[in-house]
PDB file of C-alpha atoms in Angstrom:
ATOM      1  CA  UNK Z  13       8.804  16.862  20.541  1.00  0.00           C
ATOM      2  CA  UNK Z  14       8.509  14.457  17.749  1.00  0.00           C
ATOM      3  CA  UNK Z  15       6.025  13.646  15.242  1.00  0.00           C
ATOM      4  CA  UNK Z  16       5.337  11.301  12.014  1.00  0.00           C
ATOM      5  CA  UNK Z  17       3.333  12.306   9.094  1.00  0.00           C
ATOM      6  CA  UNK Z  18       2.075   9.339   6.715  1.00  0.00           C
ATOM      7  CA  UNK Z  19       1.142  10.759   3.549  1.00  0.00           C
ATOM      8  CA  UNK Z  20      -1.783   8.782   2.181  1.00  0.00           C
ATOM      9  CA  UNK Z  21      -4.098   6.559   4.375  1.00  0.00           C
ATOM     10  CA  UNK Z  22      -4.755   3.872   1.449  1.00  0.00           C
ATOM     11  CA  UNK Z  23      -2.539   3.011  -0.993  1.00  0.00           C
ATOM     12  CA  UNK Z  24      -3.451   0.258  -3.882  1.00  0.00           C
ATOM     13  CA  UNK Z  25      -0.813  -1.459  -5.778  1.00  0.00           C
ATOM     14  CA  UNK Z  26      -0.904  -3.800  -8.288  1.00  0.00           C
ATOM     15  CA  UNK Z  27       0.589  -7.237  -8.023  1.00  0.00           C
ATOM     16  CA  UNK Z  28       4.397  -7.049  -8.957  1.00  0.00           C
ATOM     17  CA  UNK Z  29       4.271  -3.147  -9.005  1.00  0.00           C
ATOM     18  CA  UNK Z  30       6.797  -0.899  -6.912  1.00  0.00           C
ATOM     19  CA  UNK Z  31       5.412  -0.104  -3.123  1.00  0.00           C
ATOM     20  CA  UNK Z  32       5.955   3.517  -2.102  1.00  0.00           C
ATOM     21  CA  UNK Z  33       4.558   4.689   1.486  1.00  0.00           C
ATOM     22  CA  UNK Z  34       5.707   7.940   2.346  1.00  0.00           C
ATOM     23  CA  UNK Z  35       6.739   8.592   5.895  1.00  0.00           C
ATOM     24  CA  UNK Z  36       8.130  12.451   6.928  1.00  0.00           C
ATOM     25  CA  UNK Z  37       8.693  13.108  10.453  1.00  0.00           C
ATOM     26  CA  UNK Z  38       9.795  15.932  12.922  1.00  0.00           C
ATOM     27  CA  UNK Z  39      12.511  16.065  15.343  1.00  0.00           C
ATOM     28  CA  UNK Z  40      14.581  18.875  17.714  1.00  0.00           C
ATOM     29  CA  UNK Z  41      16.651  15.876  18.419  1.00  0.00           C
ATOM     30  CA  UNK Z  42      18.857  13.586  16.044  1.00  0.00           C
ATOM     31  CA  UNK Z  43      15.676  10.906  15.590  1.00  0.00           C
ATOM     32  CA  UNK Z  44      15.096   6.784  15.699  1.00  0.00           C
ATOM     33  CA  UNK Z  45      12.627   6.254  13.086  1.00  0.00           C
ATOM     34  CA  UNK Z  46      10.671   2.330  12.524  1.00  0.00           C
ATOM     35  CA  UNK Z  47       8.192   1.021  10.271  1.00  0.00           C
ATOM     36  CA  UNK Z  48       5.879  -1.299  11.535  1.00  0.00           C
ATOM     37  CA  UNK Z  49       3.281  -3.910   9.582  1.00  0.00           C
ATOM     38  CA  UNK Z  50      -0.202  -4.998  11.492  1.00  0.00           C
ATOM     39  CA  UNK Z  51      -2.163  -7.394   9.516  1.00  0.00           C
ATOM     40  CA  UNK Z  52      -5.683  -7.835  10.371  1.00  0.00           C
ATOM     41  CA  UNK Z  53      -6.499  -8.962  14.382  1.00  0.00           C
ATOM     42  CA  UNK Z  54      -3.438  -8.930  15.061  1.00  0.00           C
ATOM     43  CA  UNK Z  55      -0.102  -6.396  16.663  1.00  0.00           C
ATOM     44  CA  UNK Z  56       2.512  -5.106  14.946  1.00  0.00           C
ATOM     45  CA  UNK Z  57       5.380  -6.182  14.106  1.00  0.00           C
ATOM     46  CA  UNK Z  58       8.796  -4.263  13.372  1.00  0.00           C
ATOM     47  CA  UNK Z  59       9.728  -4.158   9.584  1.00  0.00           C
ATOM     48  CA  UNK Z  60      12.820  -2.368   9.684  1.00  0.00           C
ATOM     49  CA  UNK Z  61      14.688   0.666  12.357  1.00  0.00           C
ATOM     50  CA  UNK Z  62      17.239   3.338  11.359  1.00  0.00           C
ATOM     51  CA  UNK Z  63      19.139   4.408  14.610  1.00  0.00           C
ATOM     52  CA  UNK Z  64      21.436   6.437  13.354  1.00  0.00           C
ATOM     53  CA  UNK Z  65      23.836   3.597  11.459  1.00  0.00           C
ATOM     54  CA  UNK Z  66      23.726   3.178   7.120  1.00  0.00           C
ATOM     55  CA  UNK Z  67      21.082   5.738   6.099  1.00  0.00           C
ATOM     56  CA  UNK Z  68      19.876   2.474   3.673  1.00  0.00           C
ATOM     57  CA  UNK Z  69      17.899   0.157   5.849  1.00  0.00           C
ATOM     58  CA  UNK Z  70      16.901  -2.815   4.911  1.00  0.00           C
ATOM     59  CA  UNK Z  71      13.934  -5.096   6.516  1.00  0.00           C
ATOM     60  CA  UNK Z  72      12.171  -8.226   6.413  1.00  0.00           C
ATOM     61  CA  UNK Z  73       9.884  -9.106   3.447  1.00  0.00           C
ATOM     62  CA  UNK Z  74      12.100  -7.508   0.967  1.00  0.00           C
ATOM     63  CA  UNK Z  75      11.290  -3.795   2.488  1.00  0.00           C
ATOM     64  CA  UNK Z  76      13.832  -1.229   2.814  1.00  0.00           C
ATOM     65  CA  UNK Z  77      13.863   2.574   3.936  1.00  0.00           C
ATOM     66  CA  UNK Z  78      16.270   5.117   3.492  1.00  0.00           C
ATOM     67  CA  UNK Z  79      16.874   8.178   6.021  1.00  0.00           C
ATOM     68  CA  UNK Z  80      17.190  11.746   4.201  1.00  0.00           C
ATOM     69  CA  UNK Z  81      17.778  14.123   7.126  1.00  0.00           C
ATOM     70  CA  UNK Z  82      17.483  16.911   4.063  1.00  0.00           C
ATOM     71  CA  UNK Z  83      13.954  15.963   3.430  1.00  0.00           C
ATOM     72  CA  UNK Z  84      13.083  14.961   7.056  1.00  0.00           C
ATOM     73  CA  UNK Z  85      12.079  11.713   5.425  1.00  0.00           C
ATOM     74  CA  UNK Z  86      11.796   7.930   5.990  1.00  0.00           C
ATOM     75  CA  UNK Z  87      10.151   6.770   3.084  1.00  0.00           C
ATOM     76  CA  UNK Z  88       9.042   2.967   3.050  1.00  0.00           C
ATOM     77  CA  UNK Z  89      10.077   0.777  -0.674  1.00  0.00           C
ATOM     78  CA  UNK Z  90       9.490  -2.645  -1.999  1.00  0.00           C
ATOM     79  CA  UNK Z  91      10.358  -3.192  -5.665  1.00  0.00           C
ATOM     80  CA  UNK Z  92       7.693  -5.907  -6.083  1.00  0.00           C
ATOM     81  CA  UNK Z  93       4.215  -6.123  -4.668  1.00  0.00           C
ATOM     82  CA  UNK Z  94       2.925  -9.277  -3.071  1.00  0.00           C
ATOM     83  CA  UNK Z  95      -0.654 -10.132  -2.105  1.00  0.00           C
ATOM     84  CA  UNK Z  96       0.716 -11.057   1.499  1.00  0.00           C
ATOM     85  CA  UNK Z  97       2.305  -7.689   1.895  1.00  0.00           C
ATOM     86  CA  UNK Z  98      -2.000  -6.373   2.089  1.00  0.00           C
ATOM     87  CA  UNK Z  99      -1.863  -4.845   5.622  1.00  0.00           C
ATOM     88  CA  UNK Z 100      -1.401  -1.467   7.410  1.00  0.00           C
ATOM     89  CA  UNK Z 101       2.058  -0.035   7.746  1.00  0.00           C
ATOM     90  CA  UNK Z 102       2.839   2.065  10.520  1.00  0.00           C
ATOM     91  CA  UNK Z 103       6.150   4.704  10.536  1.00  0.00           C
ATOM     92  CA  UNK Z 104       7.289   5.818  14.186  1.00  0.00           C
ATOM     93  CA  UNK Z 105       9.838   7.892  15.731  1.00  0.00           C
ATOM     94  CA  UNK Z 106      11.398   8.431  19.343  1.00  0.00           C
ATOM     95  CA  UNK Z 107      14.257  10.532  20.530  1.00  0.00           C
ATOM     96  CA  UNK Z 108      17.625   8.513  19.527  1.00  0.00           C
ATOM     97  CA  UNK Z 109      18.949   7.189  21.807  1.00  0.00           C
ATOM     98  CA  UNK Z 110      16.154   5.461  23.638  1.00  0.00           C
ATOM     99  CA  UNK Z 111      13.250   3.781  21.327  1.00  0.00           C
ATOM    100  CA  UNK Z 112      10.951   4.045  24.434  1.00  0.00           C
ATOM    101  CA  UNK Z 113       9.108   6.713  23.562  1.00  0.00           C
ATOM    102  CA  UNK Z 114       7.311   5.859  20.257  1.00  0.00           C
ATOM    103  CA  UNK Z 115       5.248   8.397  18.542  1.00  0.00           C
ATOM    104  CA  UNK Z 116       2.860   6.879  15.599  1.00  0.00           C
ATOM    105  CA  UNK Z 117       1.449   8.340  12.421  1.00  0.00           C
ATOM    106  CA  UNK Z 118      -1.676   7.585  11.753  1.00  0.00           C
ATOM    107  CA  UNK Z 119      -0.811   4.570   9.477  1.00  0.00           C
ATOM    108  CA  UNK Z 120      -1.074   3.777   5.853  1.00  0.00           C
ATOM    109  CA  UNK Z 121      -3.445   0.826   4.444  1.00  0.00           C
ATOM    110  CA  UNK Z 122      -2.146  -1.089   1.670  1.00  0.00           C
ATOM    111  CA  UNK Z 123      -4.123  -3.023  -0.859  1.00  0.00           C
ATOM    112  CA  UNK Z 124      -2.280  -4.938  -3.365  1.00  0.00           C
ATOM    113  CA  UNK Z 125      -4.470  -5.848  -6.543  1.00  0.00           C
ATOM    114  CA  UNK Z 126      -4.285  -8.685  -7.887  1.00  0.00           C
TER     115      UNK Z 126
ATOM    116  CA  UNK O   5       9.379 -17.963  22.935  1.00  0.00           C
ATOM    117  CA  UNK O   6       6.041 -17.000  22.678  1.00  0.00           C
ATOM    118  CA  UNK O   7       6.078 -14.080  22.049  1.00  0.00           C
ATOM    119  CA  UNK O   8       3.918 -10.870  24.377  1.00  0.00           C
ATOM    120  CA  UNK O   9       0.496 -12.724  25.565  1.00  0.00           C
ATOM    121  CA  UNK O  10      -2.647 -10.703  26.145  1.00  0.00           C
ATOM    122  CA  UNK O  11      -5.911 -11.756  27.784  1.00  0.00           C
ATOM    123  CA  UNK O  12      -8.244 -11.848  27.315  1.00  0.00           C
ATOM    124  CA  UNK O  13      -8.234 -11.055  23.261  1.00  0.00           C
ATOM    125  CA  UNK O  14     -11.877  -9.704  23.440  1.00  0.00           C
ATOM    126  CA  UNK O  15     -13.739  -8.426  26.470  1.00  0.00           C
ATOM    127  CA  UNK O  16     -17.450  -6.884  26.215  1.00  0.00           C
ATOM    128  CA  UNK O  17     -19.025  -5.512  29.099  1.00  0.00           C
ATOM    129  CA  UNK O  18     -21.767  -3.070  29.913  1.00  0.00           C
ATOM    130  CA  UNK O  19     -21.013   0.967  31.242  1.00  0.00           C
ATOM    131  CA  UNK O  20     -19.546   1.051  34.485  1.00  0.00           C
ATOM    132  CA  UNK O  21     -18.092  -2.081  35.145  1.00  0.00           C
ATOM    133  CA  UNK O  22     -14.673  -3.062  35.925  1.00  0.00           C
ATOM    134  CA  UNK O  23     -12.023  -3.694  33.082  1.00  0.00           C
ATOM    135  CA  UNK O  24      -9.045  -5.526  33.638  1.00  0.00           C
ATOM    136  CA  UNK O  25      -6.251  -6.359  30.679  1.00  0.00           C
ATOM    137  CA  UNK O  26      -3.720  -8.719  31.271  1.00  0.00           C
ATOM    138  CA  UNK O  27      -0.318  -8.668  29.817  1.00  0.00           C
ATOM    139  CA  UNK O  28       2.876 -11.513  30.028  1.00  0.00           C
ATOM    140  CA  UNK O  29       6.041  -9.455  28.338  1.00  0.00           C
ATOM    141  CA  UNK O  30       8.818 -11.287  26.864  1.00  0.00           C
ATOM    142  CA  UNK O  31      11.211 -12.974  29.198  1.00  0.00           C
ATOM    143  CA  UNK O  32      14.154 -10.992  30.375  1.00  0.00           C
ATOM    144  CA  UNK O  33      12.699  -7.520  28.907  1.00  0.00           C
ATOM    145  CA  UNK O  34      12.696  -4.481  30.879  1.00  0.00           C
ATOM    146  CA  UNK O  35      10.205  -2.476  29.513  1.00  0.00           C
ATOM    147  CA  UNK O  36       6.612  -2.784  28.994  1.00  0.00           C
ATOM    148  CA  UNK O  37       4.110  -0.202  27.070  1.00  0.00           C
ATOM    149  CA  UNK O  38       0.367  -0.149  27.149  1.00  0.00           C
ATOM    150  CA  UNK O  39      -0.858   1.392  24.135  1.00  0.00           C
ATOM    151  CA  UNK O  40      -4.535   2.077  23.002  1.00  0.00           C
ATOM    152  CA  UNK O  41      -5.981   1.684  19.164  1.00  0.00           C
ATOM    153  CA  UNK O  42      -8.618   3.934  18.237  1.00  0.00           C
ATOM    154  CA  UNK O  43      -9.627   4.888  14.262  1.00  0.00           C
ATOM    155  CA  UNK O  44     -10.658   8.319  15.640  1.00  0.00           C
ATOM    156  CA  UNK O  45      -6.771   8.445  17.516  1.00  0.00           C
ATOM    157  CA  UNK O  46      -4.849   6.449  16.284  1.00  0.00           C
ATOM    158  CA  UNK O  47      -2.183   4.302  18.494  1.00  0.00           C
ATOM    159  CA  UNK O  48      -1.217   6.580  21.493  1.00  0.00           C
ATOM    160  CA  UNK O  49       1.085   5.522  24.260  1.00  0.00           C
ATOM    161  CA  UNK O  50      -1.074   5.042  27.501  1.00  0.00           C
ATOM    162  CA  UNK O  51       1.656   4.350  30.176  1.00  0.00           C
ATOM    163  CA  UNK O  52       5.585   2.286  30.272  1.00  0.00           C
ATOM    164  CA  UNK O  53       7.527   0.694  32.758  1.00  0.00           C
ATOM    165  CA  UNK O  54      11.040   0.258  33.243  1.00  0.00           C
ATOM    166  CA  UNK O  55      11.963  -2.779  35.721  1.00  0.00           C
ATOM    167  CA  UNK O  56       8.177  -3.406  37.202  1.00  0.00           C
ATOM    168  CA  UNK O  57       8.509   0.950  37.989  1.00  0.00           C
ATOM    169  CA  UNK O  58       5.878   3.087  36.185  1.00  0.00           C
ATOM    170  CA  UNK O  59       8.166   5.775  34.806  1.00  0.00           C
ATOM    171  CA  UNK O  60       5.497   8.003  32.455  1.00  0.00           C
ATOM    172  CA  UNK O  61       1.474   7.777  32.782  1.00  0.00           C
ATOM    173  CA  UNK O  62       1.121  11.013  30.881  1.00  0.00           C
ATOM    174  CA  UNK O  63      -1.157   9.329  28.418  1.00  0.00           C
ATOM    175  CA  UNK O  64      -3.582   7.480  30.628  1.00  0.00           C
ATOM    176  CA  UNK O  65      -6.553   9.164  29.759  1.00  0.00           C
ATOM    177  CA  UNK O  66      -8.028   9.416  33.482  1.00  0.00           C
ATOM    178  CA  UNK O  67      -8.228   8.715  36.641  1.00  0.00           C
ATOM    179  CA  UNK O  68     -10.513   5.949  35.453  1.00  0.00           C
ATOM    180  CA  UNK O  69      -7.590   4.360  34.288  1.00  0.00           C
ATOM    181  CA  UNK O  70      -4.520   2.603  36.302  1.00  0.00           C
ATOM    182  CA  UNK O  71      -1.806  -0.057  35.708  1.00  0.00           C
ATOM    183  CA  UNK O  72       0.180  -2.123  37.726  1.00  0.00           C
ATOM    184  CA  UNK O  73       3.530  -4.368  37.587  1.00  0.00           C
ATOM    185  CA  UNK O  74       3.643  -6.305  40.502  1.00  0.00           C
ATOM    186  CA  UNK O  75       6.783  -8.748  38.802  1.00  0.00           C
ATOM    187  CA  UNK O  76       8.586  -8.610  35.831  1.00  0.00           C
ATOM    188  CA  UNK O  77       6.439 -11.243  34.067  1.00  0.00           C
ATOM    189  CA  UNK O  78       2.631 -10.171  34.624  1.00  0.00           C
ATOM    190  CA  UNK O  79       1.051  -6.447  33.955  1.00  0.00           C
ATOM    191  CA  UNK O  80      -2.659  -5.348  34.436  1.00  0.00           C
ATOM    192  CA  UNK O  81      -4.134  -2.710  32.846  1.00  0.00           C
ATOM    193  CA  UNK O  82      -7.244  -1.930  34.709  1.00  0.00           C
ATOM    194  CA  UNK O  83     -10.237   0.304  33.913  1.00  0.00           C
ATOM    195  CA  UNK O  84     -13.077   1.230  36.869  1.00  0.00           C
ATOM    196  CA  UNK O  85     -15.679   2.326  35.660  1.00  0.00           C
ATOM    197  CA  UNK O  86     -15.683   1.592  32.313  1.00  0.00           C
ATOM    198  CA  UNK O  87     -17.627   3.552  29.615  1.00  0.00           C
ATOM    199  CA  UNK O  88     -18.491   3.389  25.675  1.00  0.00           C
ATOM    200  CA  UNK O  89     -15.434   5.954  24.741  1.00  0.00           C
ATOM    201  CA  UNK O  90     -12.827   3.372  25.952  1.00  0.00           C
ATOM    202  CA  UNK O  91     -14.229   0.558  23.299  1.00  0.00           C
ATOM    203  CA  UNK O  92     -10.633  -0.170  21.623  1.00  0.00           C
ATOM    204  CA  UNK O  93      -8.116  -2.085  20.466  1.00  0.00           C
ATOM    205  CA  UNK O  94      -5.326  -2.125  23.812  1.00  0.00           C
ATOM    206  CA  UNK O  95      -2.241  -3.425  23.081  1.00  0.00           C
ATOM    207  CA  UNK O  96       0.767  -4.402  25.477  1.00  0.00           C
ATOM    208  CA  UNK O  97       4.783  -4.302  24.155  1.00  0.00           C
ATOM    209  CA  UNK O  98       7.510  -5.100  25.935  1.00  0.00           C
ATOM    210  CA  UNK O  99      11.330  -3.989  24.702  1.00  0.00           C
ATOM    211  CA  UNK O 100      14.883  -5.208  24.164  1.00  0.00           C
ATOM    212  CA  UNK O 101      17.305  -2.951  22.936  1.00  0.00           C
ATOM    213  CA  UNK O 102      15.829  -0.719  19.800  1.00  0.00           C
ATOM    214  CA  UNK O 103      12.731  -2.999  19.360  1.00  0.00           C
ATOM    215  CA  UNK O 104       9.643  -3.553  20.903  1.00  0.00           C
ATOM    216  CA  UNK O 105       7.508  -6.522  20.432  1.00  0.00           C
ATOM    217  CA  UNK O 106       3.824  -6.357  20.111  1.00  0.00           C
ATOM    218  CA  UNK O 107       0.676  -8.636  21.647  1.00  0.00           C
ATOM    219  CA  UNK O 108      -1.901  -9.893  19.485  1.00  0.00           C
ATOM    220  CA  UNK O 109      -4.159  -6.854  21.529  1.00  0.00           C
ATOM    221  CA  UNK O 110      -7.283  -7.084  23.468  1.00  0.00           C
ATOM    222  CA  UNK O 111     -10.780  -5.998  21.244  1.00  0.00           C
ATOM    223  CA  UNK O 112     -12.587  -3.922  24.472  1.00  0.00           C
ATOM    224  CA  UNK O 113     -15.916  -3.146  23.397  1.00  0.00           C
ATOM    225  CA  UNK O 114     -18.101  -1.011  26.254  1.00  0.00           C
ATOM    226  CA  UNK O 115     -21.509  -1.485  25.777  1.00  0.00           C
TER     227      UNK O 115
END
């Protein structure tokens, strides 16, 4: 079975400051592992996906995760908060081979201060 | 394209009527997810389809709840009867490849 972790439900950054969520997961199989954004009234939308390619992944909105099987980690980065990056950030993870199966963590609120 | 429609995008009703979500997927994909938003729970997978064919249900919650497929371009999520504990956020996704693609969701609140 596989499961996500998100380590911190709210996280406040300041404008221009370095975004960090934390994402660990837990897999008997090799893994596909996603971060996905929902802004307010609305349904997600995929940021980035490692399947099992460069261990660097990069998204849209100048996000980028990287995949460390030693850590059983999938930690989400942006060098440089924005106020439009405000939202809540969802990591996921299905067996690889098939990205059917998605299994949430409980997501991570972001706040970026201005 | 336009993207995974929902409707309606916010449905109240009173205990024990009959619920029914509607879902358009994304031209040309061939899977389709109901999921189910809760703050207590989280997002959970309620049921998928591969080509119109319901291939897990293990997370519809009971026998209270069913979903069809009748074509590849129109879903229903239906629940009868409906109570307070099923006021949530349902969304539908359908799936290319590694990606699915989220509606905008469907605010249920059971009065």
């Amino acid at each position: 079975a596989q499961s996500v972790t998100q380590l911190g439900s709210h996280v406040s950054v300041s404008e221009g400051a370095l975004v960090l969520l934390r994402c660990n997961y837990s897999s008997s199989v090799p893994p596909y592992l996603f971060w996905y954004v929902q802004y307010p009234n609305q349904g997600l939308q995929l940021l980035l996906k490692y399947t099992s390619a460069a261990t660097l992944v990069k998204g849209i909105n100048g996000f980028e995760a990287e995949f460390k099987k030693s850590e059983t980690s999938f930690h989400l980065t942006k060098p440089s908060a924005h106020m439009s990056d405000a939202a809540e950030y969802f990591c996921a993870v299905s067996r690889s081979g098939s990205a059917r199966q998605l299994t949430f963590g409980s997501g991570t609120q972001l706040t970026v201060l201005p | 394209d336009a993207g995974v429609i929902q409707s309606p995008r916010h449905e109240v009703t009173e205990m024990g009527q009959e619920v029914t979500l509607r879902c358009k997927p994304i031209s040309g994909h061939d899977y389709l997810f109901w999921y189910r938003q809760t703050m207590m729970r989280g997002l959970e997978l309620l049921i998928y389809f591969n080509n119109n064919v319901p291939i897990d249900d293990s997370g519809m919650p009971e026998d209270r709840f069913s979903a069809k497929m009748p074509n590849a371009s129109f879903s229903t999520l239906k629940i009868q009867p409906s109570e307070p504990r099923d006021s949530a956020v349902y969304f539908c996704a359908s799936q290319t490849d590694n990606e699915q693609f989220f509606g905008p969701g469907t605010r249920l609140t059971v009065l």
